[in-house]
Short mmCIF file of C-alpha atoms and ligand atoms in Angstrom, two decimals:
data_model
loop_
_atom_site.label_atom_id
_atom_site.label_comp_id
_atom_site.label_asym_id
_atom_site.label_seq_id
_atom_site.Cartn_x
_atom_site.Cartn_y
_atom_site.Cartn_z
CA UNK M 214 -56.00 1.61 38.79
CA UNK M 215 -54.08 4.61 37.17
CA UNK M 216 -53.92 4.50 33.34
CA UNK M 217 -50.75 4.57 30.98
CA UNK M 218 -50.89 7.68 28.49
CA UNK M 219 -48.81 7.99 25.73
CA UNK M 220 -49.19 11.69 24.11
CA UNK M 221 -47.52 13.10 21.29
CA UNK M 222 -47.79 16.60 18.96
CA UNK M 223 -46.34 15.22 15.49
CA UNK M 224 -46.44 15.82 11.99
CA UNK M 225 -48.75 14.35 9.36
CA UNK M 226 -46.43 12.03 7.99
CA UNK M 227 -45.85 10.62 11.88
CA UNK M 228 -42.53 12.52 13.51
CA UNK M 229 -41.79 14.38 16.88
CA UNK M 230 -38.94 16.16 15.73
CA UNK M 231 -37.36 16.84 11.85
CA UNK M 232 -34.38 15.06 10.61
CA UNK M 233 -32.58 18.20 12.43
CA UNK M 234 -34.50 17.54 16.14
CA UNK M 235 -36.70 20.81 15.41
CA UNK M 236 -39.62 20.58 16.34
CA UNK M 237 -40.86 24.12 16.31
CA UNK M 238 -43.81 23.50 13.73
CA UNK M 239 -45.34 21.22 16.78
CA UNK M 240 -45.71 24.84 18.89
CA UNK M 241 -49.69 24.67 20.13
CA UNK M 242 -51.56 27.74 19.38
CA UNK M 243 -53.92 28.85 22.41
CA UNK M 244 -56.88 26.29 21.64
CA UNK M 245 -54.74 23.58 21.14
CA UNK M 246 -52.82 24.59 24.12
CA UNK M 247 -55.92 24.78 26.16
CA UNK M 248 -57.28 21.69 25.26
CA UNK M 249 -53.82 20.36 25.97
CA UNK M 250 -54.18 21.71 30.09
CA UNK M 251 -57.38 20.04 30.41
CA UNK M 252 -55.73 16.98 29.20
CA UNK M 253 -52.95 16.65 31.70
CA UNK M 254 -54.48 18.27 34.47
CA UNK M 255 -55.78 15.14 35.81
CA UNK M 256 -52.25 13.37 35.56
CA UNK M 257 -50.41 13.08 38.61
CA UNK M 258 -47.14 11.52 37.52
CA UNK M 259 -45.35 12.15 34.42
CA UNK M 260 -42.63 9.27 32.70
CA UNK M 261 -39.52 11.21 30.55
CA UNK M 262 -36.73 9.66 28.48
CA UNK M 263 -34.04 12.04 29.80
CA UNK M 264 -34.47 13.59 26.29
CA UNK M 265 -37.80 14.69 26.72
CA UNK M 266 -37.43 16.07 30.34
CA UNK M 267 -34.89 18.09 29.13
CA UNK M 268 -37.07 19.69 26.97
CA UNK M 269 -40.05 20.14 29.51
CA UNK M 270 -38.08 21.24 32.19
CA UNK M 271 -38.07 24.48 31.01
CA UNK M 272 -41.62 24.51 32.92
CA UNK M 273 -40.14 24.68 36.09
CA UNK M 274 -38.21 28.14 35.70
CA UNK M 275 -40.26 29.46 33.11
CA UNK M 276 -42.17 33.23 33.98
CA UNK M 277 -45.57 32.95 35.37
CA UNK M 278 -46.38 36.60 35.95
CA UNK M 279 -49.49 38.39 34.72
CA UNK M 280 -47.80 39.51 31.67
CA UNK M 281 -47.14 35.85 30.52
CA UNK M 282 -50.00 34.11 28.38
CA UNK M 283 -53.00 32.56 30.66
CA UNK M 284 -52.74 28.73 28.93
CA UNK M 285 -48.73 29.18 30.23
CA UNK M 286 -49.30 30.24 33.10
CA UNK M 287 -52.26 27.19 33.70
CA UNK M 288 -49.45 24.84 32.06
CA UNK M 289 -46.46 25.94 34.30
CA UNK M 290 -48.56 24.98 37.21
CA UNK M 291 -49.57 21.75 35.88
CA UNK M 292 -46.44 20.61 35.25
CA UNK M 293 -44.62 22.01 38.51
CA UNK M 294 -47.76 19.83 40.48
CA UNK M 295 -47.15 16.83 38.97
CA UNK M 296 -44.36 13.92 40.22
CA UNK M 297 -41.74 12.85 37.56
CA UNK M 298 -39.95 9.97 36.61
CA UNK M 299 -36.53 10.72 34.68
CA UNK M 300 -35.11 7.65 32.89
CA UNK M 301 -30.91 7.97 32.38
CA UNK M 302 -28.02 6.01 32.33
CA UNK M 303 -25.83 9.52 32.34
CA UNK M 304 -27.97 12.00 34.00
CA UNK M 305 -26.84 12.35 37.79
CA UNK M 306 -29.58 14.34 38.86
CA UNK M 307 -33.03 16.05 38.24
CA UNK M 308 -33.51 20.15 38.05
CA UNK M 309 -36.83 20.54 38.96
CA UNK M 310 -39.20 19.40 42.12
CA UNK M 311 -41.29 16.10 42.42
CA UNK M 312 -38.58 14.71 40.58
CA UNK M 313 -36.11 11.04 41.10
CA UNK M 314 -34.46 9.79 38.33
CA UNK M 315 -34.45 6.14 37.13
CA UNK M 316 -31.66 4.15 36.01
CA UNK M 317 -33.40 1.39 34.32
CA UNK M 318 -37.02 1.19 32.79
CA UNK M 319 -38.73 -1.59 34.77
CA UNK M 320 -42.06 -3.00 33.53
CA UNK M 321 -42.86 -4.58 36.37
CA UNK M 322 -42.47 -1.17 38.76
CA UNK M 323 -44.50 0.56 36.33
CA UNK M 324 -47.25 -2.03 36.58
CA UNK M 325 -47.09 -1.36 40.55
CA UNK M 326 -46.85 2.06 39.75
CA UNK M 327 -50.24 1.84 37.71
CA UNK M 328 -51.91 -0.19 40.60
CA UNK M 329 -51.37 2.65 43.32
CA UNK M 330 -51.72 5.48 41.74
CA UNK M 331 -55.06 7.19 42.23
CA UNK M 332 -54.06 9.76 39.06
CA UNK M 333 -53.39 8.34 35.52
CA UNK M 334 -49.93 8.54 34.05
CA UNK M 335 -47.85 9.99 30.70
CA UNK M 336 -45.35 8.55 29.81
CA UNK M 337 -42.93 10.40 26.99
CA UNK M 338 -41.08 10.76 24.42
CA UNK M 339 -41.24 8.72 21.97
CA UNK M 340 -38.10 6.31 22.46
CA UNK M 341 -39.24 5.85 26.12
CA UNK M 342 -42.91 5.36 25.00
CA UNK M 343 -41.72 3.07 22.49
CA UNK M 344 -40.49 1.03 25.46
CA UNK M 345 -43.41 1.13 27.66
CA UNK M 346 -45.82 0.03 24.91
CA UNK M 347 -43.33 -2.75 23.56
CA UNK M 348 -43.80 -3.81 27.19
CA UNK M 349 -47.68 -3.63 26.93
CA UNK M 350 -48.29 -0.63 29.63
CA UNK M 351 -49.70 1.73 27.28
CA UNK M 352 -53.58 1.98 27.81
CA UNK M 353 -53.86 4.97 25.69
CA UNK M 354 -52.37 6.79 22.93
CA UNK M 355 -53.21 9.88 22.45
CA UNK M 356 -51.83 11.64 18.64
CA UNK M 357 -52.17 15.47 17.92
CA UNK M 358 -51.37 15.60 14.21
CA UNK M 359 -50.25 18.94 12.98
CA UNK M 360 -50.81 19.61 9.11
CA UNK M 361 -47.30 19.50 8.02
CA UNK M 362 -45.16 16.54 6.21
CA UNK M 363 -41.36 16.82 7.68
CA UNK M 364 -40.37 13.87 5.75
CA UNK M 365 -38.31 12.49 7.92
CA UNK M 366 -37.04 12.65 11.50
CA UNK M 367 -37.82 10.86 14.78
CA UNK M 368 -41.05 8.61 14.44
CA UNK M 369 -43.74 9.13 17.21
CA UNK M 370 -44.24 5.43 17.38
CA UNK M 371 -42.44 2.36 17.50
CA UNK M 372 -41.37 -0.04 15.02
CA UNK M 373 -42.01 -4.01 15.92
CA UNK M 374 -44.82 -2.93 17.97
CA UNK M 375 -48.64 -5.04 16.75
CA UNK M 376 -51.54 -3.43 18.48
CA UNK M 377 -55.67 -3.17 18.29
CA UNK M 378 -56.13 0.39 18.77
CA UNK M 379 -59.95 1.44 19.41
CA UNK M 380 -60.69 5.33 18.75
CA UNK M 381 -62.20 6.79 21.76
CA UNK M 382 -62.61 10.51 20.69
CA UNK M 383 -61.39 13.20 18.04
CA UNK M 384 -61.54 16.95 17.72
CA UNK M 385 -59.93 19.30 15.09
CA UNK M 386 -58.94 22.65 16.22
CA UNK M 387 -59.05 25.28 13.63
CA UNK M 388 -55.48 25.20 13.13
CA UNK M 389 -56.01 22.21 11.47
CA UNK M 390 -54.40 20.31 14.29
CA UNK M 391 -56.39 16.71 14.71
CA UNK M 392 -56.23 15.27 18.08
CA UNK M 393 -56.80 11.43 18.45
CA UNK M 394 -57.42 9.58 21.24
CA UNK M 395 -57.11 5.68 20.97
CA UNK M 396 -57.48 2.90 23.70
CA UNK M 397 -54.90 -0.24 23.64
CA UNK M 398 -56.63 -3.48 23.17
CA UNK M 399 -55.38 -5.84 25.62
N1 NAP W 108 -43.20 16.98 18.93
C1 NAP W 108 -43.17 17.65 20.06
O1 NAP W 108 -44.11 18.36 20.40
C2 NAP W 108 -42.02 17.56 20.99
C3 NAP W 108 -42.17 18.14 22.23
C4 NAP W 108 -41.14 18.07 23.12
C5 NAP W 108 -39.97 17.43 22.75
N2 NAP W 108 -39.82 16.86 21.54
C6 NAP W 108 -38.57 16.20 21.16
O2 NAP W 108 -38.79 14.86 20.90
C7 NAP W 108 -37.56 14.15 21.18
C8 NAP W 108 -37.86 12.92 22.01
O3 NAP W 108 -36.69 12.27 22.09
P1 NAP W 108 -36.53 10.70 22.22
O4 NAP W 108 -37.83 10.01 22.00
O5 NAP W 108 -35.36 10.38 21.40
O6 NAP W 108 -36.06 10.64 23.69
P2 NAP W 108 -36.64 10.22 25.09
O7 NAP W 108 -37.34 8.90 25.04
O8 NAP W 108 -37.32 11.37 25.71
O9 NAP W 108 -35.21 10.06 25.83
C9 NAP W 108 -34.29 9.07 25.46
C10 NAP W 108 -33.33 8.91 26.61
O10 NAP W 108 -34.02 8.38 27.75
C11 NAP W 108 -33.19 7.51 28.46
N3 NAP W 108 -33.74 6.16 28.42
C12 NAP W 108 -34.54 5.62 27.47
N4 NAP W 108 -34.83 4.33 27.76
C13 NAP W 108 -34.22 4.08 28.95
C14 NAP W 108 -34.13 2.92 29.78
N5 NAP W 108 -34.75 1.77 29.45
N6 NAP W 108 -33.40 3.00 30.91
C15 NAP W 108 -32.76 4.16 31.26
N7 NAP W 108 -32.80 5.26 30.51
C16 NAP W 108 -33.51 5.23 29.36
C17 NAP W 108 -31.82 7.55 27.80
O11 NAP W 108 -31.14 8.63 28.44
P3 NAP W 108 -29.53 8.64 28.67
O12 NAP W 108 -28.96 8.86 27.30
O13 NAP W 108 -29.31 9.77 29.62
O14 NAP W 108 -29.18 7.29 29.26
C18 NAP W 108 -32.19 7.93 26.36
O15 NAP W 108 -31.11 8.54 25.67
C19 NAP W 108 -36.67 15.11 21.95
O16 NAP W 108 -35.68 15.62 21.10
C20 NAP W 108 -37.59 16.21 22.34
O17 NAP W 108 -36.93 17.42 22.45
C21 NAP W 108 -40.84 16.91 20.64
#
């Protein structure tokens, strides 16, 4: 049975993007980019609120020649590999491979989804993450916390949501970036 990853790069004080939707100050150096690749190179299916793919489909057209850094070239070809799941109510269709959009999130798929897949799952961002772990599909929750305070923006987790988290690993990068990597207790 596939697991349910929730991943996020946000700021200290807990936000994916500013009160103006930047987000630049979440840009991964090379380590944390690195580390980042060897994180989602196992995944085989990635989850997007149309938001988010919008954002990451800039992967699919994005220059891979030798002139382009090695952790974007190793990410381009992650992310072009991988199947996606687009969640809209206004998008009519996807602009990249591997790709169907959804018009409704459906716990119950994604719990079928989890039982046949052989490769573990992301789901992102945050609104649609919000969603799945409402729902109780999120196994894992995985926080890179960049040393900046935006004050104020969108929150990388969900209000109304009560869970046991249990920390499974941590590493700090010398940027000062802190990756945490929690398990959901059923
Ligand atoms: N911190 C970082 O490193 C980082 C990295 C990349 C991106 N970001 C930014 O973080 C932000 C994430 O945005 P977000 O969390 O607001 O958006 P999101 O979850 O990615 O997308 C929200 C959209 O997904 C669709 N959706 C959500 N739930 C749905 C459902 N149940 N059924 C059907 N469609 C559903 C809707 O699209 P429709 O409106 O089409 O119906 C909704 O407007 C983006 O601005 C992104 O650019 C941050």
């Amino acid at each position: 049975m596939a697991k349910l990853i929730y991943s996020a790069i946000a700021s200290l004080d807990e936000y994916v993007e500013d009160k103006e939707g930047k987000f630049d100050w979440a840009a991964p150096d090379d380590e944390v980019f690195a580390f980042v690749n060897d994180l989602e190179r196992p995944i085989g299916t990635y989850l997007y609120g149309r938001r988010m793919y919008e954002t990451m489909v800039f992967w699919e057209t994005v220059r891979t020649g030798d002139d382009q850094p090695a952790v974007t070239r190793d990410y381009a070809q992650i992310w072009r590999a991988a199947e996606k799941i687009v969640y809209s109510r206004t998008r009519q269709a996807p602009s990249s491979e591997r790709t169907r959009i959804e018009r409704d999130f459906d716990p119950a798929a994604i719990r079928r989804l989890k039982e046949s897949s052989a490769r573990d799952i992301t789901v992102g961002g945050a609104g649609l993450a919000g969603e799945a772990m409402a729902a109780g599909l999120v196994d894992e929750c995985h926080l890179f916390l960049v040393p900046v305070i935006v004050g104020g923006g969108k929150r990388a987790l969900p209000d109304e949501v009560h869970a046991q988290l249990e920390l499974l690993d941590e590493r700090r990068f010398r940027s000062g970036v802190v990756h945490l990597r929690y398990g959901l207790r059923a």
